[in-house]
Coordinates of C-alpha atoms and ligand atoms in Angstrom, one line a residue:
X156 CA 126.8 114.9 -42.9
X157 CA 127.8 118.2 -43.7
X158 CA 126.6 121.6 -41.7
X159 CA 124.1 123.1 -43.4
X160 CA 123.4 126.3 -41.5
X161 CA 123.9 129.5 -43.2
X162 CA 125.3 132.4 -41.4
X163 CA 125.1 136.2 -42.5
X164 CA 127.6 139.2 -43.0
X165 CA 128.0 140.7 -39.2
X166 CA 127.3 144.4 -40.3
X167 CA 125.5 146.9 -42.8
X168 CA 129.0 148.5 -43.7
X169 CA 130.5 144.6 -44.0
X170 CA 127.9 144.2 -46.3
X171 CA 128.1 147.0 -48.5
X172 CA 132.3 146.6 -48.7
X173 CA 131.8 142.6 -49.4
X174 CA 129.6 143.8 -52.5
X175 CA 132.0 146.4 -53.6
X176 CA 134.7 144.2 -53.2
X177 CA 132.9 141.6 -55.7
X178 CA 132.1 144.3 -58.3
X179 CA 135.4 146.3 -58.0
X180 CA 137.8 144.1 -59.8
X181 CA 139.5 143.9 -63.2
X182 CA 136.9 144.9 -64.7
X183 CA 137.3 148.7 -63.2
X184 CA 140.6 148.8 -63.4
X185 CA 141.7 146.8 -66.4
X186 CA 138.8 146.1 -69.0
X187 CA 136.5 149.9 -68.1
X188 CA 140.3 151.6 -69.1
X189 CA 141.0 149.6 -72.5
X190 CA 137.6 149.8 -73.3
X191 CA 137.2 153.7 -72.9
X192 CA 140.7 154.1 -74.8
X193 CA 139.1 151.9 -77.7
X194 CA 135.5 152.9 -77.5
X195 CA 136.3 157.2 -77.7
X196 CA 136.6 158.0 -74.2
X197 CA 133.9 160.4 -72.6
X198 CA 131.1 159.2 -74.8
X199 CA 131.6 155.9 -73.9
X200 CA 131.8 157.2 -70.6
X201 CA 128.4 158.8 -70.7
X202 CA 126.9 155.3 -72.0
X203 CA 128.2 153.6 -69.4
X204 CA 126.7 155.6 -66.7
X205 CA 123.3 155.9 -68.4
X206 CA 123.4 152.2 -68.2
X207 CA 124.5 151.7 -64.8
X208 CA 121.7 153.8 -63.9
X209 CA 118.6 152.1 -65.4
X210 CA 120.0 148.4 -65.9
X211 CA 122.9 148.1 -63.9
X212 CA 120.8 149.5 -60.2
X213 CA 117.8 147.7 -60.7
X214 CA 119.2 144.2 -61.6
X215 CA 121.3 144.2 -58.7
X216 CA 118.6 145.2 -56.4
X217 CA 116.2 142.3 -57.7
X218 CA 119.0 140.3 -57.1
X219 CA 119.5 141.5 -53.8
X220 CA 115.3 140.7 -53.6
X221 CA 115.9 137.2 -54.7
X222 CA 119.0 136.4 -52.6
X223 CA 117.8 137.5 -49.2
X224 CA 114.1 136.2 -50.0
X225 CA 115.0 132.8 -50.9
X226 CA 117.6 132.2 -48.4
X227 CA 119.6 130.2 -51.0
X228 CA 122.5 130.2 -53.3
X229 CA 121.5 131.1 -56.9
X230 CA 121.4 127.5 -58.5
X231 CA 118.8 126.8 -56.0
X232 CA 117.2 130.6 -55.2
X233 CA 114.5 130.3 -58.1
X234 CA 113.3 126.9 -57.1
X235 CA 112.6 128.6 -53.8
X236 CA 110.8 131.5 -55.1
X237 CA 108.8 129.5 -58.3
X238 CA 108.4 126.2 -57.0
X239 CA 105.8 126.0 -59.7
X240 CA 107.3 127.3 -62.5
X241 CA 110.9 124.7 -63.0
X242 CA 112.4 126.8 -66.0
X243 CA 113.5 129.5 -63.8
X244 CA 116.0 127.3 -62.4
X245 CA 118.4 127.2 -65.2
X246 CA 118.7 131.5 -64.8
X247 CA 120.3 130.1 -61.4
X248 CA 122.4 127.5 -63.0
X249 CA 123.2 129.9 -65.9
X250 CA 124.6 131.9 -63.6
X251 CA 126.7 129.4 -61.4
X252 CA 128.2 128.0 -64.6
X253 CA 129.1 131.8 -65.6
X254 CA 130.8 131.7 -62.4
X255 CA 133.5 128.8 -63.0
X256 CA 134.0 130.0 -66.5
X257 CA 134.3 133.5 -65.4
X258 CA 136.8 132.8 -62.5
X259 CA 138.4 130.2 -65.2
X260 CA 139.9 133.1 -67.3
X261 CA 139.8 136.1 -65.0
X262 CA 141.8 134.0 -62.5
X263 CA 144.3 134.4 -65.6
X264 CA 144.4 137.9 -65.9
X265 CA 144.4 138.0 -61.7
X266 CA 147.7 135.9 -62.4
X267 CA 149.2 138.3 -64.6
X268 CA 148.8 141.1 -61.9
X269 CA 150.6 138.9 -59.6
X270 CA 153.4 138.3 -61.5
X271 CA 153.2 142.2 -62.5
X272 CA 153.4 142.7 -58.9
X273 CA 156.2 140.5 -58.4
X274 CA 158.1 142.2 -61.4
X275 CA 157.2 145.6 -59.9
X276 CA 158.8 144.5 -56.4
X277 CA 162.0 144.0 -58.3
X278 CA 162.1 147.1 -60.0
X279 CA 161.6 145.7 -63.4
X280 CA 159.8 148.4 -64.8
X281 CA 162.5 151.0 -63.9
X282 CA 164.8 149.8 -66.8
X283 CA 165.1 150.8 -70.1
X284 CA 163.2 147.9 -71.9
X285 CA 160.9 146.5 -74.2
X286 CA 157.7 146.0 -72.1
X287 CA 155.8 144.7 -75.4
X288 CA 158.0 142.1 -75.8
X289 CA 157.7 141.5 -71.8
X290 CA 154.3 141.0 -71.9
X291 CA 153.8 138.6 -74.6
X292 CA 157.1 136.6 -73.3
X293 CA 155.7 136.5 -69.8
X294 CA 151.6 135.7 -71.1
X295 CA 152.9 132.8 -74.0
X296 CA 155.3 131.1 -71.7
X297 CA 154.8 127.6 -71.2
X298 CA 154.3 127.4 -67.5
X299 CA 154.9 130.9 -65.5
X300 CA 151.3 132.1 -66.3
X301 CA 149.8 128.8 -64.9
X302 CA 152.0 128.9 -62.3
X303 CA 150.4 132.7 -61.5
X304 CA 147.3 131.6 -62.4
X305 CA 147.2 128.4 -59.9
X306 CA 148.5 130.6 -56.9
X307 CA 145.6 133.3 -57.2
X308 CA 143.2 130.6 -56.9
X309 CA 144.9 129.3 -54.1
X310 CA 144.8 132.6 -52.1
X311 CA 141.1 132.9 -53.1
X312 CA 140.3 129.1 -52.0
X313 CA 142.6 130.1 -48.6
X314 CA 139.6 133.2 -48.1
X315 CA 137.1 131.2 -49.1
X316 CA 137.2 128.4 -46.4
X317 CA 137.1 130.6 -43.6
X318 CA 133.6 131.1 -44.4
X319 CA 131.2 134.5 -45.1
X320 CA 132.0 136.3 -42.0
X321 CA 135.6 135.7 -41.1
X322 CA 136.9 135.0 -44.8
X323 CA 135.0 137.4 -47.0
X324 CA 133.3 139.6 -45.0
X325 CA 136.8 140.4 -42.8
X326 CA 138.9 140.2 -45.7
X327 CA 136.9 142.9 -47.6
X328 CA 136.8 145.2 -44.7
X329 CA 140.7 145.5 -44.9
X330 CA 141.2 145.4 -48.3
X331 CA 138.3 147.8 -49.7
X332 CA 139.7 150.9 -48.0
X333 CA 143.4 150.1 -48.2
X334 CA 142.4 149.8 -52.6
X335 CA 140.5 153.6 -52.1
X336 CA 143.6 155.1 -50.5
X337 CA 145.9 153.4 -53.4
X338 CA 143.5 154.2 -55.8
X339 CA 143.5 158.0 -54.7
X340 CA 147.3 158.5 -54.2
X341 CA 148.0 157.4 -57.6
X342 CA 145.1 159.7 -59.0
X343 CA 147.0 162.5 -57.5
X344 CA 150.5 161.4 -59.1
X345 CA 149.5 160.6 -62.6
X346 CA 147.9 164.4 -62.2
X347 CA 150.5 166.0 -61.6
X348 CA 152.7 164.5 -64.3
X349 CA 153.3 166.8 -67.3
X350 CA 151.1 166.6 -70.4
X351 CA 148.1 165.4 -68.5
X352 CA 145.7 167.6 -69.0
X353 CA 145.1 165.9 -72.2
X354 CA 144.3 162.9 -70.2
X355 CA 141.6 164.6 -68.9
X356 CA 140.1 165.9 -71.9
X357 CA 139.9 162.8 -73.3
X358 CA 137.9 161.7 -70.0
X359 CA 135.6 164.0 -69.8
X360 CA 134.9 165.6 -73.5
X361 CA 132.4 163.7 -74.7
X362 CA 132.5 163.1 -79.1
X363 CA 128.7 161.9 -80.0
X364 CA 129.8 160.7 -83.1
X365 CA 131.7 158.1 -81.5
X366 CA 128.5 156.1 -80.1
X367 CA 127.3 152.7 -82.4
X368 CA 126.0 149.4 -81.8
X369 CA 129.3 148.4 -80.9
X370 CA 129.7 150.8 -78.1
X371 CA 126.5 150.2 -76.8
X372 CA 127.1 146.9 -76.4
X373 CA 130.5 147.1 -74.9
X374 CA 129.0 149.8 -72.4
X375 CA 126.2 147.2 -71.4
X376 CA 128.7 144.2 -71.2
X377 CA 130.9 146.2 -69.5
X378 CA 128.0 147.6 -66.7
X379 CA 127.3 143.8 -65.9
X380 CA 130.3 142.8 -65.9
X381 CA 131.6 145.4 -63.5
X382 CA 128.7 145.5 -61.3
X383 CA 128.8 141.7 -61.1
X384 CA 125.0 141.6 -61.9
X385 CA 123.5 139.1 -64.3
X386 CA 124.8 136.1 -62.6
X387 CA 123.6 136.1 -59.2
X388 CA 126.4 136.6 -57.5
X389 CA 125.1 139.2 -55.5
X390 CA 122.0 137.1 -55.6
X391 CA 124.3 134.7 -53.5
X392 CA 125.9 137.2 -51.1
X393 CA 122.3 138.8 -50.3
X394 CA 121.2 135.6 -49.4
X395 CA 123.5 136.3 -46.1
X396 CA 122.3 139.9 -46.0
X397 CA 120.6 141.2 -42.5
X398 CA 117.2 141.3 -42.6
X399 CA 117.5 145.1 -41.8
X400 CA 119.6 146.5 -44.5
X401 CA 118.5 148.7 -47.2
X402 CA 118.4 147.0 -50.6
X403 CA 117.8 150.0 -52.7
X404 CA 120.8 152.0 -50.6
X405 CA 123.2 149.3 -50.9
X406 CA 123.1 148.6 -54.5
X407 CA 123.7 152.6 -54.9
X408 CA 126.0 152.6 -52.7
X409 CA 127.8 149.9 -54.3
X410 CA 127.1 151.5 -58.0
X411 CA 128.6 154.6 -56.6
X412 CA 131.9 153.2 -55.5
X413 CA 132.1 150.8 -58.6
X414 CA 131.9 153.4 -61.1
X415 CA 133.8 155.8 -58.6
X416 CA 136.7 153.5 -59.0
X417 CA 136.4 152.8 -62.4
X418 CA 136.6 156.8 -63.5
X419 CA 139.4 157.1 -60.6
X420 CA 141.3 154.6 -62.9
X421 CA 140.8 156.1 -65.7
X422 CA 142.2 159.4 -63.9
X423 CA 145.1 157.2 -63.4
X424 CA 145.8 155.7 -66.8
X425 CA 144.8 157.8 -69.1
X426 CA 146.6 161.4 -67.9
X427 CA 149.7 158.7 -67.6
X428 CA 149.3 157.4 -71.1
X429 CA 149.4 161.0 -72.5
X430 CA 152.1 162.2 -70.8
X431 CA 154.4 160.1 -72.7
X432 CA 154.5 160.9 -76.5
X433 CA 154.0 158.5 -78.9
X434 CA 152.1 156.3 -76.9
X435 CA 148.9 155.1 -77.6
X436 CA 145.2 155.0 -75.7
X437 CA 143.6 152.0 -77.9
X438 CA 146.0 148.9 -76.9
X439 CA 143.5 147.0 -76.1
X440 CA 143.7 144.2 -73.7
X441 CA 147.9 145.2 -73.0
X442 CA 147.0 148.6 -71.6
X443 CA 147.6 148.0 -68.1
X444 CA 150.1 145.4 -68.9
X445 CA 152.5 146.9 -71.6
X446 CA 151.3 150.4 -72.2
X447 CA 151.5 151.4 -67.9
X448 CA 155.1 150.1 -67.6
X449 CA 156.5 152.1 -70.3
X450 CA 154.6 155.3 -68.8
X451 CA 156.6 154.3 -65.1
X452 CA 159.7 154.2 -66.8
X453 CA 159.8 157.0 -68.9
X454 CA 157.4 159.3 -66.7
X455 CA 159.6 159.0 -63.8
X456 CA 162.6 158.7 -65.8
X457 CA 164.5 161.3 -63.2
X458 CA 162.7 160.0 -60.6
X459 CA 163.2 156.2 -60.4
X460 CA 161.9 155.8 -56.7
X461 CA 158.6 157.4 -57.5
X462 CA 158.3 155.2 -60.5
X463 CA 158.9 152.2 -58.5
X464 CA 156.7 152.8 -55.8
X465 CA 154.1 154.3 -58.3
X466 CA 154.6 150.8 -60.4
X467 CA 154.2 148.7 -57.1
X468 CA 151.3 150.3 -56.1
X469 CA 149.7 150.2 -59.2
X470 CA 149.7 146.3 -59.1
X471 CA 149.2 145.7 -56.0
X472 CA 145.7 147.7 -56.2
X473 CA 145.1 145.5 -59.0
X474 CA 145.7 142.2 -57.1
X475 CA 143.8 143.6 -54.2
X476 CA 140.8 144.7 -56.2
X477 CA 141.3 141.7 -58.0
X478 CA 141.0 139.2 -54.9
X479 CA 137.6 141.0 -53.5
X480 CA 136.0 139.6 -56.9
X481 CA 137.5 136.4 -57.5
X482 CA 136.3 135.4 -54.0
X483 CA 133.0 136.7 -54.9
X484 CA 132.8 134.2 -58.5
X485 CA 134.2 131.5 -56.0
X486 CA 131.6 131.6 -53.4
X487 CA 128.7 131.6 -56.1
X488 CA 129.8 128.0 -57.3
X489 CA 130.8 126.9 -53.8
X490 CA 128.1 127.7 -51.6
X491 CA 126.1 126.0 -54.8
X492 CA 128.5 123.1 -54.6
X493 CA 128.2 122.8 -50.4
X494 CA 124.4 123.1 -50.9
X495 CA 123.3 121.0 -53.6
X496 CA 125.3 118.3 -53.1
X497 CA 125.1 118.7 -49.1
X498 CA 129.2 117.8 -49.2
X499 CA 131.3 120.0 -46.3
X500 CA 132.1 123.8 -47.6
X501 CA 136.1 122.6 -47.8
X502 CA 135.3 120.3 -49.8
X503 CA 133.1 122.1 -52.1
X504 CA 135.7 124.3 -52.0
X505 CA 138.1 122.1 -53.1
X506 CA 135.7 121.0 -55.9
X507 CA 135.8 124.7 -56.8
X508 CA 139.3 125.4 -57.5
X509 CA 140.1 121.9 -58.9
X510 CA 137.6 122.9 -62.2
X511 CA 138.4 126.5 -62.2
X512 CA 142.0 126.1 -62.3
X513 CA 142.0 123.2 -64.6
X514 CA 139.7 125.5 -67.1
X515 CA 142.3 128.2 -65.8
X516 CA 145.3 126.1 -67.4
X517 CA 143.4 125.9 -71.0
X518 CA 142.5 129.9 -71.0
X519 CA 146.3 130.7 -69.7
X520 CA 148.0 128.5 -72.4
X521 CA 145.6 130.1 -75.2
X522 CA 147.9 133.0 -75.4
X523 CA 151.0 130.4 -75.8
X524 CA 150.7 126.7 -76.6
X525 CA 147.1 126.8 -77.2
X526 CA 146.8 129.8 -79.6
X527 CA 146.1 127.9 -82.6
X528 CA 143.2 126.1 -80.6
X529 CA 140.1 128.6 -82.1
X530 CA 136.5 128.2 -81.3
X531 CA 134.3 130.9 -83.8
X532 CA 137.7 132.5 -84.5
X533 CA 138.1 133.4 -81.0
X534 CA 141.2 131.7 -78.5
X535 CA 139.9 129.9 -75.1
X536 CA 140.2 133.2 -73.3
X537 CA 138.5 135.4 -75.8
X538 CA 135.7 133.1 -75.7
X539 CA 135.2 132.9 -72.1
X540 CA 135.1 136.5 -72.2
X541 CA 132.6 137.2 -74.9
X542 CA 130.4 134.5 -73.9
X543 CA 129.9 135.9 -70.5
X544 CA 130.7 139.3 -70.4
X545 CA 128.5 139.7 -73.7
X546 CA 126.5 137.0 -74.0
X547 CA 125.1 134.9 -70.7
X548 CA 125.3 138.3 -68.0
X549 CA 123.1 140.4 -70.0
X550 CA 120.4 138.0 -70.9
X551 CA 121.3 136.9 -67.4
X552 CA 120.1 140.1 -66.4
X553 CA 117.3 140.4 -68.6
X554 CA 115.8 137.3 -67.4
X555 CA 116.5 138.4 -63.7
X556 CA 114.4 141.8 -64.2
X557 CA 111.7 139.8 -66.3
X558 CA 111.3 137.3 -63.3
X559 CA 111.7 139.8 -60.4
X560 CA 109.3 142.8 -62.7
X561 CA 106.8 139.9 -64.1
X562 CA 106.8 136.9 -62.4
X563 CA 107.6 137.2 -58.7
X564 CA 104.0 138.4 -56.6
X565 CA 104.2 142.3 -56.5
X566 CA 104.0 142.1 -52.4
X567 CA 107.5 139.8 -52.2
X568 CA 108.9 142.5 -54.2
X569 CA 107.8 145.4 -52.1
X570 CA 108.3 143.9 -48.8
X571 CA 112.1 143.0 -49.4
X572 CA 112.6 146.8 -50.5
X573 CA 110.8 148.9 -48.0
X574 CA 111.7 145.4 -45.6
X575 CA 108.2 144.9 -44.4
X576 CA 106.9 148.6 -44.6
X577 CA 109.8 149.9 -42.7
X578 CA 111.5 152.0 -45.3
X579 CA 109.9 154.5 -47.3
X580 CA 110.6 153.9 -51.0
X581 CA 108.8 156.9 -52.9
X582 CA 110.3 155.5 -56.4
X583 CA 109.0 152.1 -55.7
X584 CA 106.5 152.5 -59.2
X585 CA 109.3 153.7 -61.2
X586 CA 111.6 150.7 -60.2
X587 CA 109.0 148.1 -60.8
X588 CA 108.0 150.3 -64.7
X589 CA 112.4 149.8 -65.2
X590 CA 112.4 146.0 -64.5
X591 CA 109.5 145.1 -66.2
X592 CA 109.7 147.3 -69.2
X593 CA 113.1 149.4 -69.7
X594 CA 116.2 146.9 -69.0
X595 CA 114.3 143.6 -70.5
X596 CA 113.9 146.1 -73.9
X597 CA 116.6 148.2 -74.0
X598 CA 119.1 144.9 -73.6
X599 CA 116.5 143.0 -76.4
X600 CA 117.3 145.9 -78.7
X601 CA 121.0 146.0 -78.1
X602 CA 121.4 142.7 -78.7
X603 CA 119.2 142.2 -81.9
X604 CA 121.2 145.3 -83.0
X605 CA 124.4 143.6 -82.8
X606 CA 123.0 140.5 -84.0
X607 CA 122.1 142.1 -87.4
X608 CA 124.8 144.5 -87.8
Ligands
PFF159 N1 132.8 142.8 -61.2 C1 134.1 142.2 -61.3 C2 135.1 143.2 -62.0 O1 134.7 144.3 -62.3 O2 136.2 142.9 -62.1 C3 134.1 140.9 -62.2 C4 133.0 140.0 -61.7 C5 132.9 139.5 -60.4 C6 132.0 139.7 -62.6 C7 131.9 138.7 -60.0 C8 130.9 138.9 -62.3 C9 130.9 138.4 -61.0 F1 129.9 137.7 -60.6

């Protein structure tokens, strides 16, 4: 019979870094970059923040209400809190299938920065070379993504059955700071570089005319995504919080560094990107991957060992940043897997990275082998992608705020935030008028916007 007994993150600031370390991830570094470069830069930007601000806070902190209350991972969290009302349950189970096909094709891209790494390490990028052609060579071969692919989940399975306090927890303290050093010496290089004051202006000066209904939606996809909110995975990791810590103060604390990292990368990228003429901001996808290297190579030109250990650096942030999420996506479906089914953590574990990677080999061949395989005109990947990023983690998120603003008894809600009285909460009105009315509408319109566009 398997052990049952939950055990809880050892400290407040163990807490807050495990959370960061879920939401900091590709998508700060990799998707908020090509995004900004497609979507206009600043104005996008401002979106962004507006909606990290009044979705993006108050999701995660009714998620952080529904994880600690309940005790339970997220498949099984609403049956604790609505034993009356069944439905609820499959906004749980949403959210644990969002995890296996998230970590399915993100465990892709976290292969990619591996091998990046690896390439770095040799100096790859150094050379005079067609990083275009490297990219698509590397991401369509048979095997060598897979390969990638299989090993990040391997690492990620290797953290994840040590458990909440020695794997996670431990793992994030160590890695979380060493990615905010990285993070900052690279600001400070790609600043110094010549021609990046442009960079800049295309960070911070917003152009209004920019914003549509696809923007908007991109910036909302893009806050849940980044925040990991919408899916209950900090729904699961709350269910090991303390009873003492401060859910309104972690979730901004956690917003803070998330978006902090995310505008630090643009710092990075984009002063980088203009710096080199003739290069281009919108590639999409292949920014970090194909536009980056030809900045380290022709940046640092005169300079090879600065553009080497820039390069190395630079993707080993991303694997770092990388691993503190894709142990986050894991742990959703395996403390679901270990619970449900009662079955030993390992093996859940096990259970875990079997499906993921073996939905990981299908997204990672979609780029090679499988790219005439085409669901809605999209390949395996893409469709992961949209499907959760724009599709299952903001209704994901519109049903959590609808539950937690509408459903859930007003007291539950107010004693998790001020836990039992103790805090004083002067906003507690205001967050209670965003969940129930604000983020359920303003992600409704959004969507029904797009919808009939
Ligand atoms: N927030 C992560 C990132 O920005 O890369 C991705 C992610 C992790 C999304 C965990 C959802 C999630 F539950």
């Amino acid at each position: 019979m398997a052990n049952l007994e939950r055990t809880n993150f050892g400290s407040k600031i163990g807490i807050i870094l495990a959370s960061a370390g879920s939401a900091v991830g590709l998508g700060n570094i990799w998707r908020f970059p090509y995004l900004t470069g497609e979507d206009g830069g600043a104005a996008f930007i401002l979106v962004y923040v507006i909606c990290v601000l009044f979705l993006g806070i108050p999701v995660m902190v009714a998620e952080f209400i529904i994880g600690r209350r309940s005790r339970a991972n997220t498949g099984q969290a609403y049956a604790v809190l609505a034993p009356s009302a069944p439905a609820w349950k499959w906004v749980g189970m949403m959210g644990v299938l969002a995890a296996f096909l998230i970590l399915g094709y993100y465990g892709v891209v976290a292969g990619w920065t591996l091998e990046y790494t690896v390439a770095s390490s040799m100096g790859v990028f150094l050379n005079d070379g067609d990083y275009t052609a490297f990219f698509n060579a590397f991401v369509s071969h048979p095997w060598r993504p897979v390969l990638y692919m299989v090993l990040f989940m391997l690492l990620t399975h290797v953290i994840i059955v040590r458990g909440v306090k020695e794997g996670i927890e431990r793992c994030s303290k160590v890695m979380m700071p060493m990615l905010l050093l990285i993070i900052c010496v690279l600001v400070v290089c790609s600043l110094s570089l010549p021609g990046a004051a442009d960079g800049l202006k295309f960070l911070l000066q917003p152009d209004f005319s920019k914003i549509d209904g696809k923007v908007l939606l991109d910036a909302m996809g893009q806050t849940f995504f980044s925040m990991s909110v919408g899916m209950g995975c900090l729904c699961t990791y709350a269910s090991y919080f303390t009873n003492d810590a401060n859910l309104m103060k972690t979730a901004g604390s956690v917003a803070l560094i998330d978006t902090t990292v995310a505008v630090l990368a643009g710092f990075v990228i984009f002063p980088a990107v203009f710096s080199v003429p003739g290069l281009s901001v919108d590639a999409g996808p292949g920014l970090v991957f194909v536009t980056l290297p030809n900045v380290f190579h022709l940046a640092f030109g005169d300079v090879p060992w600065v553009g080497y250990i820039f390069s190395l650096m630079f993707y080993l942030l991303l694997v770092l940043a990388t691993l503190t999420s894709t142990i986050s996506l894991h742990e959703v479906a395996t403390a679901y897997v270990h619970e449900r089914f009662r079955v030993t953590r390992r093996r859940a574990a096990v259970v875990v990275t079997s499906v993921c990677a073996v939905l990981g080999v299908f997204c990672a061949l979609s780029f090679g082998l499988l790219s005439d395989v085409r669901v809605f005109g999209l390949t395996l990947f893409d469709l992961c992608d949209f499907v959760t990023a724009k599709l299952m983690l903001p209704l994901g998120g519109m049903l959590i705020a609808v539950f937690t603003g509408w459903y859930l008894d007003r007291r539950i809600v107010y004693d998790e935030v001020t836990n039992c009285g103790k805090l004083r909460i002067p906003f507690f009105k205001f967050y209670i008028f965003l969940l129930k009315f604000v983020a359920p509408i303003a992600i409704a319109s959004i969507f029904i916007n797009e919808l009939f566009r």
